[in-house]
Amino acid sequence: MAAMETDAAPLTLESLPTDPLLLILSFLDYRDLINCCYVSRRLSQLSSHDPLWRRHCKKYWLISEEEKTQKNQCWKSLFIDTYSDVGRYIDHYAAIKKAWDDLKKYLEPRCPRMVLSLKEGAREEDLDAVEAQIGCKLPDDYRCSYRIHNGQKLVVPGLLGSMALSNHYRSEDLLDVDTAAGGFQQRQGLKYCLPLTFCIHTGLSQYIAVEAAEGRNKNEVFYQCPDQMARNPAAIDMFIIGATFTDWFTSYVKNVVSGGFPIIRDQIFRYVHDPECVATTGDITVSVSTSFLPELSSVHPPHYFFTYRIRIEMSKDALPEKACQLDSRYWRITNAKGDVEEVQGPGVVGEFPIISPGRVYEYTSCTTFSTTSGYMEGYYTFHFLYFKDKIFNVAIPRFHMACPTFRVSIARLFW
């Protein structure tokens, strides 16, 4: 037995079989694979095994089999080339790239003009020049996104959504980095804030705080809200839209591509629909979606403006004699304090729509609250076209409205 132990060859890395070693290496991250290259010649050879890099190319750079074939490169080479270009964004690239890919794929058949308005990606030196111009570092996830698409041309419709009421229209473009830098703020109330979007009709922008200042957290995305009661023009409250650029952009894209934001006449409308906010009475279904309008709202004085879009639809299986016309509406409006207001009147938005089997009628209206939230519910009164003396009520489901989280300006707090 002792003789056998003496004769056995020592176990070394070179003597281990290849397949188990490759299996072990397949669990390593790209950093560990690279480090293996410096351990030994055997590990260097094994860690260069091309299939090991396929997972990393897909995970970090979203490179498809088709792209690999087109570029005629091995997986490791593709990984290294991509890393040399956008490696500083490796923690953000996959999420941002997926959002852009999903958004373009969804919009191309629905809003082709919007996709055509997107600009080519910015270069690293362009982003570096902007940092030198504004004297601040840009967030890496912001830079990553602008390497993919440098915003869009200033056109209508804007990529970041639209809103249309009878006397108010908004359409927000995603600014290119040079235009954004031109709007970089150093004044009190918006210090170190870079505009992300712009609406040529309202002058409205969403901003990102590139530094923590004046009570803002670094990288927060927000709508500005000047304090209308302030003597100090630096008193600017903020409606917070996202904790980071990635949070803001990917959340928006998710709402668009899931169908949560409706596409109406080649534009994205930022109405939010609660799937439970639907009521059916007989053959008629009423559903509601809502939207908060920061440009028409203020924290001081408390005035929170909401718009809602109502869809009234009669089942296509309804009998023809069920055709009817809307006569009046009744609303019960309740704010966060429990105060109730009742409203009753003829028609809706000055119209008396006729509903028949398979037909849909949609309209938009608006309301305001002195509290940050509230809800509405009620009913419509209809009469049958074939039995004009027969009337009935159709329920409107309760729908809630709440403004985004906001932060009060520190300029006002220290008066």
Tab-separated table of C-alpha atoms in Angstrom:
chain	number	residue	atom	x	y	z
A	1	MET	CA	0.000	0.000	0.000
A	2	ALA	CA	2.818	2.406	0.907
A	3	ALA	CA	4.568	1.529	-2.340
A	4	MET	CA	1.439	2.394	-4.357
A	5	GLU	CA	1.182	5.830	-2.669
A	6	THR	CA	4.840	6.499	-3.415
A	7	ASP	CA	4.435	5.630	-7.095
A	8	ALA	CA	1.257	7.765	-7.670
A	9	ALA	CA	1.861	10.938	-9.687
A	10	PRO	CA	1.055	14.212	-7.877
A	11	LEU	CA	-2.244	15.823	-8.857
A	12	THR	CA	-1.673	19.066	-10.781
A	13	LEU	CA	-3.821	21.530	-12.681
A	14	GLU	CA	-2.314	20.274	-15.937
A	15	SER	CA	-3.370	16.706	-15.143
A	16	LEU	CA	-7.048	17.535	-14.495
A	17	PRO	CA	-9.467	16.682	-17.316
A	18	THR	CA	-10.677	19.547	-19.496
A	19	ASP	CA	-14.446	19.141	-19.293
A	20	PRO	CA	-14.815	19.509	-15.496
A	21	LEU	CA	-12.521	22.548	-15.569
A	22	LEU	CA	-14.594	24.177	-18.324
A	23	LEU	CA	-17.735	23.502	-16.314
A	24	ILE	CA	-16.221	25.247	-13.297
A	25	LEU	CA	-15.069	28.186	-15.421
A	26	SER	CA	-18.577	28.561	-16.849
A	27	PHE	CA	-19.764	29.760	-13.424
A	28	LEU	CA	-17.193	32.578	-13.254
A	29	ASP	CA	-17.850	36.218	-14.029
A	30	TYR	CA	-15.910	37.907	-16.817
A	31	ARG	CA	-13.502	39.521	-14.327
A	32	ASP	CA	-12.560	36.109	-12.893
A	33	LEU	CA	-12.131	34.625	-16.361
A	34	ILE	CA	-9.683	37.383	-17.213
A	35	ASN	CA	-7.788	36.818	-13.953
A	36	CYS	CA	-7.491	33.132	-14.803
A	37	CYS	CA	-5.381	34.101	-17.810
A	38	TYR	CA	-2.611	35.146	-15.415
A	39	VAL	CA	-2.627	32.011	-13.250
A	40	SER	CA	-1.133	29.454	-15.613
A	41	ARG	CA	-0.815	28.589	-19.277
A	42	ARG	CA	-3.453	25.853	-18.946
A	43	LEU	CA	-6.009	28.155	-17.313
A	44	SER	CA	-5.228	30.865	-19.831
A	45	GLN	CA	-6.039	28.463	-22.661
A	46	LEU	CA	-9.206	27.184	-20.991
A	47	SER	CA	-10.520	30.643	-20.041
A	48	SER	CA	-10.215	31.639	-23.695
A	49	HIS	CA	-12.595	28.832	-24.690
A	50	ASP	CA	-15.027	30.788	-26.862
A	51	PRO	CA	-18.378	29.347	-25.631
A	52	LEU	CA	-17.533	30.647	-22.123
A	53	TRP	CA	-17.796	34.218	-23.427
A	54	ARG	CA	-21.152	33.727	-25.137
A	55	ARG	CA	-23.029	34.103	-21.830
A	56	HIS	CA	-21.174	37.297	-20.937
A	57	CYS	CA	-21.789	38.855	-24.370
A	58	LYS	CA	-25.492	38.208	-24.014
A	59	LYS	CA	-25.701	39.217	-20.353
A	60	TYR	CA	-23.766	42.482	-20.477
A	61	TRP	CA	-23.979	43.620	-24.127
A	62	LEU	CA	-27.164	41.889	-25.386
A	63	ILE	CA	-25.264	40.631	-28.434
A	64	SER	CA	-27.381	38.152	-30.400
A	65	GLU	CA	-26.318	35.147	-32.460
A	66	GLU	CA	-27.260	37.096	-35.597
A	67	GLU	CA	-24.993	40.009	-34.645
A	68	LYS	CA	-22.122	37.604	-33.993
A	69	THR	CA	-22.602	36.056	-37.422
A	70	GLN	CA	-22.737	39.468	-39.110
A	71	LYS	CA	-19.550	40.671	-37.417
A	72	ASN	CA	-17.796	37.355	-38.047
A	73	GLN	CA	-16.013	37.453	-34.689
A	74	CYS	CA	-15.629	35.013	-31.852
A	75	TRP	CA	-17.513	35.655	-28.599
A	76	LYS	CA	-14.413	36.616	-26.642
A	77	SER	CA	-13.347	39.091	-29.288
A	78	LEU	CA	-16.842	40.613	-29.341
A	79	PHE	CA	-16.817	40.966	-25.570
A	80	ILE	CA	-13.412	42.655	-25.519
A	81	ASP	CA	-14.213	45.020	-28.415
A	82	THR	CA	-17.485	46.094	-26.820
A	83	TYR	CA	-15.832	46.499	-23.443
A	84	SER	CA	-13.147	48.714	-24.934
A	85	ASP	CA	-15.925	50.983	-26.279
A	86	VAL	CA	-18.524	51.109	-23.478
A	87	GLY	CA	-16.896	49.125	-20.668
A	88	ARG	CA	-17.321	51.937	-18.124
A	89	TYR	CA	-21.085	51.417	-18.433
A	90	ILE	CA	-21.094	47.662	-17.897
A	91	ASP	CA	-23.324	47.971	-14.810
A	92	HIS	CA	-25.935	49.956	-16.770
A	93	TYR	CA	-25.621	48.975	-20.416
A	94	ALA	CA	-27.880	45.911	-20.538
A	95	ALA	CA	-30.838	47.610	-18.799
A	96	ILE	CA	-30.537	50.801	-20.867
A	97	LYS	CA	-29.962	48.988	-24.180
A	98	LYS	CA	-32.908	46.657	-23.584
A	99	ALA	CA	-35.159	49.621	-22.836
A	100	TRP	CA	-34.126	51.360	-26.059
A	101	ASP	CA	-34.522	48.173	-28.120
A	102	ASP	CA	-37.953	47.429	-26.645
A	103	LEU	CA	-39.106	51.011	-27.141
A	104	LYS	CA	-38.052	51.216	-30.794
A	105	LYS	CA	-39.498	47.818	-31.623
A	106	TYR	CA	-42.839	48.840	-30.102
A	107	LEU	CA	-42.959	52.298	-31.674
A	108	GLU	CA	-41.758	51.502	-35.210
A	109	PRO	CA	-45.163	50.252	-36.483
A	110	ARG	CA	-47.149	52.698	-34.323
A	111	CYS	CA	-45.173	55.958	-34.227
A	112	PRO	CA	-42.628	55.758	-37.090
A	113	ARG	CA	-41.997	59.525	-37.102
A	114	MET	CA	-40.939	59.357	-33.476
A	115	VAL	CA	-38.388	56.617	-34.142
A	116	LEU	CA	-37.013	58.525	-37.142
A	117	SER	CA	-36.495	61.585	-34.924
A	118	LEU	CA	-33.948	59.747	-32.738
A	119	LYS	CA	-30.351	60.847	-33.141
A	120	GLU	CA	-27.292	58.643	-33.429
A	121	GLY	CA	-25.381	57.995	-30.217
A	122	ALA	CA	-22.965	60.582	-28.857
A	123	ARG	CA	-19.228	59.903	-28.677
A	124	GLU	CA	-17.277	59.669	-25.451
A	125	GLU	CA	-15.450	62.886	-26.312
A	126	ASP	CA	-18.790	64.676	-26.832
A	127	LEU	CA	-19.927	63.702	-23.342
A	128	ASP	CA	-16.551	64.613	-21.872
A	129	ALA	CA	-16.819	68.045	-23.504
A	130	VAL	CA	-20.241	68.596	-21.947
A	131	GLU	CA	-18.869	67.689	-18.524
A	132	ALA	CA	-16.107	70.250	-18.997
A	133	GLN	CA	-18.677	72.836	-20.121
A	134	ILE	CA	-21.001	72.449	-17.123
A	135	GLY	CA	-18.259	71.698	-14.596
A	136	CYS	CA	-19.999	68.552	-13.306
A	137	LYS	CA	-19.808	64.824	-13.945
A	138	LEU	CA	-22.742	63.288	-15.792
A	139	PRO	CA	-24.280	60.148	-14.247
A	140	ASP	CA	-22.893	57.014	-15.907
A	141	ASP	CA	-26.356	55.654	-16.737
A	142	TYR	CA	-27.202	58.986	-18.434
A	143	ARG	CA	-23.969	58.821	-20.433
A	144	CYS	CA	-24.694	55.199	-21.320
A	145	SER	CA	-28.100	56.056	-22.750
A	146	TYR	CA	-26.695	58.941	-24.773
A	147	ARG	CA	-24.047	56.665	-26.251
A	148	ILE	CA	-26.967	54.692	-27.713
A	149	HIS	CA	-29.171	57.640	-28.751
A	150	ASN	CA	-28.244	61.283	-28.333
A	151	GLY	CA	-31.831	62.371	-27.666
A	152	GLN	CA	-34.108	63.334	-30.543
A	153	LYS	CA	-34.698	66.201	-32.916
A	154	LEU	CA	-36.948	68.936	-31.517
A	155	VAL	CA	-40.118	67.782	-33.228
A	156	VAL	CA	-43.690	66.899	-32.415
A	157	PRO	CA	-44.570	64.310	-31.235
A	158	GLY	CA	-42.051	64.052	-28.416
A	159	LEU	CA	-40.663	60.710	-27.307
A	160	LEU	CA	-41.463	61.385	-23.619
A	161	GLY	CA	-45.189	61.648	-24.122
A	162	SER	CA	-47.994	64.073	-24.886
A	163	MET	CA	-51.111	65.438	-23.237
A	164	ALA	CA	-54.002	67.263	-24.877
A	165	LEU	CA	-56.932	69.060	-23.284
A	166	SER	CA	-59.295	71.555	-24.863
A	167	ASN	CA	-56.974	74.523	-24.250
A	168	HIS	CA	-53.731	72.856	-23.224
A	169	TYR	CA	-51.201	70.765	-25.145
A	170	ARG	CA	-47.895	69.237	-24.092
A	171	SER	CA	-45.413	67.074	-26.018
A	172	GLU	CA	-41.986	66.425	-24.470
A	173	ASP	CA	-38.885	65.816	-26.559
A	174	LEU	CA	-35.842	63.976	-25.209
A	175	LEU	CA	-33.082	66.600	-25.444
A	176	ASP	CA	-29.721	65.888	-27.058
A	177	VAL	CA	-26.776	66.389	-24.728
A	178	ASP	CA	-25.606	69.706	-26.241
A	179	THR	CA	-29.036	71.289	-25.975
A	180	ALA	CA	-29.359	69.949	-22.433
A	181	ALA	CA	-25.994	71.463	-21.520
A	182	GLY	CA	-27.206	74.822	-22.825
A	183	GLY	CA	-30.070	74.630	-20.332
A	184	PHE	CA	-27.893	73.557	-17.390
A	185	GLN	CA	-28.976	75.499	-14.313
A	186	GLN	CA	-26.751	77.293	-11.823
A	187	ARG	CA	-29.392	79.660	-10.457
A	188	GLN	CA	-30.803	79.246	-6.983
A	189	GLY	CA	-33.656	76.801	-6.784
A	190	LEU	CA	-32.352	74.658	-9.682
A	191	LYS	CA	-28.626	74.601	-8.960
A	192	TYR	CA	-26.755	71.760	-10.725
A	193	CYS	CA	-29.881	70.621	-12.597
A	194	LEU	CA	-29.704	69.421	-16.205
A	195	PRO	CA	-32.871	69.348	-18.356
A	196	LEU	CA	-33.758	65.950	-19.801
A	197	THR	CA	-36.863	66.895	-21.763
A	198	PHE	CA	-38.445	70.000	-23.233
A	199	CYS	CA	-41.900	70.933	-24.513
A	200	ILE	CA	-41.872	73.749	-27.067
A	201	HIS	CA	-45.534	74.546	-26.291
A	202	THR	CA	-45.306	74.948	-22.517
A	203	GLY	CA	-41.587	75.393	-21.851
A	204	LEU	CA	-41.880	72.434	-19.481
A	205	SER	CA	-38.802	70.310	-18.678
A	206	GLN	CA	-37.959	67.313	-16.591
A	207	TYR	CA	-34.610	67.738	-14.837
A	208	ILE	CA	-31.919	65.488	-13.399
A	209	ALA	CA	-29.882	66.681	-10.422
A	210	VAL	CA	-26.261	65.946	-11.328
A	211	GLU	CA	-25.129	67.002	-7.854
A	212	ALA	CA	-26.801	66.918	-4.443
A	213	ALA	CA	-27.835	70.499	-3.675
A	214	GLU	CA	-30.714	72.529	-2.234
A	215	GLY	CA	-32.299	69.483	-0.646
A	216	ARG	CA	-32.178	67.332	-3.774
A	217	ASN	CA	-30.551	63.923	-3.944
A	218	LYS	CA	-27.921	63.325	-6.595
A	219	ASN	CA	-29.338	61.785	-9.805
A	220	GLU	CA	-33.010	62.440	-8.919
A	221	VAL	CA	-35.311	63.204	-11.856
A	222	PHE	CA	-38.100	65.707	-11.277
A	223	TYR	CA	-40.492	68.350	-12.581
A	224	GLN	CA	-39.882	71.789	-11.172
A	225	CYS	CA	-42.769	73.483	-9.361
A	226	PRO	CA	-42.184	77.175	-8.506
A	227	ASP	CA	-43.759	78.263	-5.216
A	228	GLN	CA	-46.441	80.649	-6.421
A	229	MET	CA	-46.829	82.181	-2.951
A	230	ALA	CA	-43.115	82.810	-2.433
A	231	ARG	CA	-41.453	86.198	-2.334
A	232	ASN	CA	-38.209	84.402	-3.161
A	233	PRO	CA	-38.040	83.142	-6.804
A	234	ALA	CA	-35.530	80.504	-5.668
A	235	ALA	CA	-38.350	78.663	-3.875
A	236	ILE	CA	-38.873	75.763	-6.281
A	237	ASP	CA	-40.598	72.611	-5.087
A	238	MET	CA	-40.178	69.401	-7.056
A	239	PHE	CA	-42.409	66.530	-8.160
A	240	ILE	CA	-40.068	63.521	-8.093
A	241	ILE	CA	-40.325	61.227	-11.126
A	242	GLY	CA	-37.352	58.887	-10.613
A	243	ALA	CA	-34.518	58.135	-8.203
A	244	THR	CA	-32.017	57.723	-11.067
A	245	PHE	CA	-31.915	58.123	-14.843
A	246	THR	CA	-32.241	54.333	-15.226
A	247	ASP	CA	-35.250	54.239	-12.918
A	248	TRP	CA	-36.886	57.131	-14.782
A	249	PHE	CA	-36.204	55.867	-18.323
A	250	THR	CA	-36.876	52.147	-17.867
A	251	SER	CA	-40.109	52.822	-15.933
A	252	TYR	CA	-41.353	55.040	-18.733
A	253	VAL	CA	-40.465	52.473	-21.399
A	254	LYS	CA	-42.186	49.711	-19.442
A	255	ASN	CA	-45.408	51.735	-19.349
A	256	VAL	CA	-45.213	52.375	-23.090
A	257	VAL	CA	-44.392	48.872	-24.358
A	258	SER	CA	-46.881	47.194	-21.995
A	259	GLY	CA	-49.664	49.266	-23.536
A	260	GLY	CA	-50.124	51.097	-20.247
A	261	PHE	CA	-49.777	54.425	-22.066
A	262	PRO	CA	-52.149	54.567	-25.049
A	263	ILE	CA	-50.955	55.508	-28.527
A	264	ILE	CA	-53.368	58.073	-29.976
A	265	ARG	CA	-52.800	59.602	-33.413
A	266	ASP	CA	-49.108	58.711	-33.530
A	267	GLN	CA	-48.445	60.062	-30.039
A	268	ILE	CA	-47.838	58.560	-26.601
A	269	PHE	CA	-50.337	59.785	-24.016
A	270	ARG	CA	-49.295	59.305	-20.416
A	271	TYR	CA	-52.612	58.130	-19.042
A	272	VAL	CA	-52.360	55.406	-16.414
A	273	HIS	CA	-55.070	52.743	-16.411
A	274	ASP	CA	-55.853	50.630	-13.361
A	275	PRO	CA	-57.113	47.236	-14.684
A	276	GLU	CA	-59.588	47.116	-11.798
A	277	CYS	CA	-61.045	50.495	-12.744
A	278	VAL	CA	-63.738	49.018	-14.974
A	279	ALA	CA	-67.510	48.770	-14.416
A	280	THR	CA	-70.056	46.942	-16.564
A	281	THR	CA	-73.765	47.683	-16.473
A	282	GLY	CA	-75.749	45.385	-18.767
A	283	ASP	CA	-74.109	45.625	-22.191
A	284	ILE	CA	-72.125	48.813	-21.467
A	285	THR	CA	-68.620	48.900	-19.993
A	286	VAL	CA	-66.990	52.033	-18.626
A	287	SER	CA	-63.226	52.188	-17.979
A	288	VAL	CA	-61.091	55.088	-16.784
A	289	SER	CA	-57.427	56.112	-17.005
A	290	THR	CA	-55.887	59.146	-15.318
A	291	SER	CA	-52.882	61.454	-15.516
A	292	PHE	CA	-51.304	64.080	-13.265
A	293	LEU	CA	-50.313	67.367	-14.932
A	294	PRO	CA	-47.357	68.929	-13.078
A	295	GLU	CA	-47.274	72.001	-15.328
A	296	LEU	CA	-50.755	73.010	-14.131
A	297	SER	CA	-50.181	72.046	-10.493
A	298	SER	CA	-48.520	73.659	-7.501
A	299	VAL	CA	-47.611	72.695	-3.950
A	300	HIS	CA	-47.974	76.265	-2.686
A	301	PRO	CA	-50.808	77.063	-2.915
A	302	PRO	CA	-52.008	73.421	-2.899
A	303	HIS	CA	-53.493	72.877	-6.340
A	304	TYR	CA	-53.183	69.436	-7.936
A	305	PHE	CA	-54.434	69.117	-11.500
A	306	PHE	CA	-55.531	65.787	-12.996
A	307	THR	CA	-56.998	64.751	-16.301
A	308	TYR	CA	-58.956	61.564	-16.919
A	309	ARG	CA	-59.906	59.657	-20.048
A	310	ILE	CA	-63.141	57.685	-20.094
A	311	ARG	CA	-63.999	54.888	-22.503
A	312	ILE	CA	-67.650	53.851	-22.918
A	313	GLU	CA	-68.205	50.706	-24.954
A	314	MET	CA	-71.240	48.588	-25.818
A	315	SER	CA	-70.705	44.875	-26.315
A	316	LYS	CA	-70.707	43.796	-29.953
A	317	ASP	CA	-73.037	40.954	-28.949
A	318	ALA	CA	-75.728	43.335	-27.686
A	319	LEU	CA	-79.051	43.358	-29.500
A	320	PRO	CA	-79.597	46.252	-31.970
A	321	GLU	CA	-82.529	47.540	-29.912
A	322	LYS	CA	-80.096	48.187	-27.039
A	323	ALA	CA	-78.706	51.242	-28.864
A	324	CYS	CA	-78.944	54.250	-26.570
A	325	GLN	CA	-77.968	57.867	-26.042
A	326	LEU	CA	-76.258	59.481	-23.067
A	327	ASP	CA	-78.401	62.199	-21.454
A	328	SER	CA	-76.585	63.288	-18.290
A	329	ARG	CA	-73.812	62.587	-15.822
A	330	TYR	CA	-73.524	62.514	-12.053
A	331	TRP	CA	-70.232	62.775	-10.153
A	332	ARG	CA	-69.363	62.296	-6.529
A	333	ILE	CA	-65.899	63.771	-5.922
A	334	THR	CA	-64.039	63.105	-2.653
A	335	ASN	CA	-60.696	64.605	-1.634
A	336	ALA	CA	-58.126	63.208	0.823
A	337	LYS	CA	-59.793	65.042	3.712
A	338	GLY	CA	-63.102	63.315	3.006
A	339	ASP	CA	-64.760	66.474	1.667
A	340	VAL	CA	-67.415	65.574	-0.903
A	341	GLU	CA	-68.605	67.545	-3.920
A	342	GLU	CA	-71.492	66.423	-6.126
A	343	VAL	CA	-71.824	67.487	-9.752
A	344	GLN	CA	-74.703	66.786	-12.108
A	345	GLY	CA	-75.246	68.068	-15.619
A	346	PRO	CA	-76.347	67.329	-19.177
A	347	GLY	CA	-74.181	65.217	-21.511
A	348	VAL	CA	-70.400	64.933	-21.328
A	349	VAL	CA	-68.013	67.650	-22.578
A	350	GLY	CA	-70.942	69.259	-24.395
A	351	GLU	CA	-71.889	66.091	-26.275
A	352	PHE	CA	-74.695	63.508	-26.088
A	353	PRO	CA	-73.045	60.434	-27.610
A	354	ILE	CA	-75.017	57.544	-29.106
A	355	ILE	CA	-73.789	54.053	-28.180
A	356	SER	CA	-74.691	50.998	-30.268
A	357	PRO	CA	-73.442	47.371	-30.363
A	358	GLY	CA	-69.664	47.265	-30.877
A	359	ARG	CA	-69.295	51.055	-30.753
A	360	VAL	CA	-66.892	52.950	-28.491
A	361	TYR	CA	-67.034	56.537	-27.279
A	362	GLU	CA	-64.046	58.157	-25.540
A	363	TYR	CA	-63.574	61.587	-24.059
A	364	THR	CA	-61.219	63.449	-21.748
A	365	SER	CA	-61.947	65.864	-18.939
A	366	CYS	CA	-60.148	67.193	-15.875
A	367	THR	CA	-60.476	68.046	-12.215
A	368	THR	CA	-58.414	69.647	-9.448
A	369	PHE	CA	-57.897	68.881	-5.777
A	370	SER	CA	-56.591	71.000	-2.933
A	371	THR	CA	-55.241	67.751	-1.465
A	372	THR	CA	-52.560	65.525	-2.958
A	373	SER	CA	-55.079	62.817	-3.789
A	374	GLY	CA	-58.758	62.122	-4.222
A	375	TYR	CA	-61.207	59.959	-6.096
A	376	MET	CA	-64.284	60.208	-8.301
A	377	GLU	CA	-67.222	57.922	-9.013
A	378	GLY	CA	-70.715	58.300	-10.375
A	379	TYR	CA	-73.039	57.260	-13.182
A	380	TYR	CA	-74.361	58.205	-16.607
A	381	THR	CA	-78.048	58.312	-17.458
A	382	PHE	CA	-79.042	56.917	-20.858
A	383	HIS	CA	-82.270	56.451	-22.775
A	384	PHE	CA	-82.938	53.749	-25.382
A	385	LEU	CA	-83.285	54.996	-28.967
A	386	TYR	CA	-86.143	52.624	-29.672
A	387	PHE	CA	-87.873	53.187	-26.327
A	388	LYS	CA	-87.206	56.856	-25.637
A	389	ASP	CA	-89.239	56.949	-22.446
A	390	LYS	CA	-87.135	54.155	-20.922
A	391	ILE	CA	-84.053	55.433	-19.080
A	392	PHE	CA	-81.335	53.664	-17.093
A	393	ASN	CA	-78.109	54.428	-15.235
A	394	VAL	CA	-74.621	53.136	-16.107
A	395	ALA	CA	-72.046	53.002	-13.296
A	396	ILE	CA	-68.754	54.856	-13.520
A	397	PRO	CA	-66.142	52.961	-11.472
A	398	ARG	CA	-64.362	54.719	-8.644
A	399	PHE	CA	-60.996	55.965	-9.833
A	400	HIS	CA	-58.246	57.375	-7.657
A	401	MET	CA	-55.827	60.180	-8.469
A	402	ALA	CA	-52.625	60.968	-6.544
A	403	CYS	CA	-49.782	63.333	-7.357
A	404	PRO	CA	-46.187	62.045	-7.359
A	405	THR	CA	-44.012	62.364	-4.288
A	406	PHE	CA	-42.839	65.941	-3.920
A	407	ARG	CA	-40.228	67.807	-1.920
A	408	VAL	CA	-40.717	71.314	-0.573
A	409	SER	CA	-38.063	73.886	-1.450
A	410	ILE	CA	-35.563	74.543	1.334
A	411	ALA	CA	-35.640	78.225	0.347
A	412	ARG	CA	-39.218	78.392	1.629
A	413	LEU	CA	-38.486	76.299	4.711
A	414	PHE	CA	-35.914	78.767	6.038
A	415	TRP	CA	-37.993	81.912	5.874
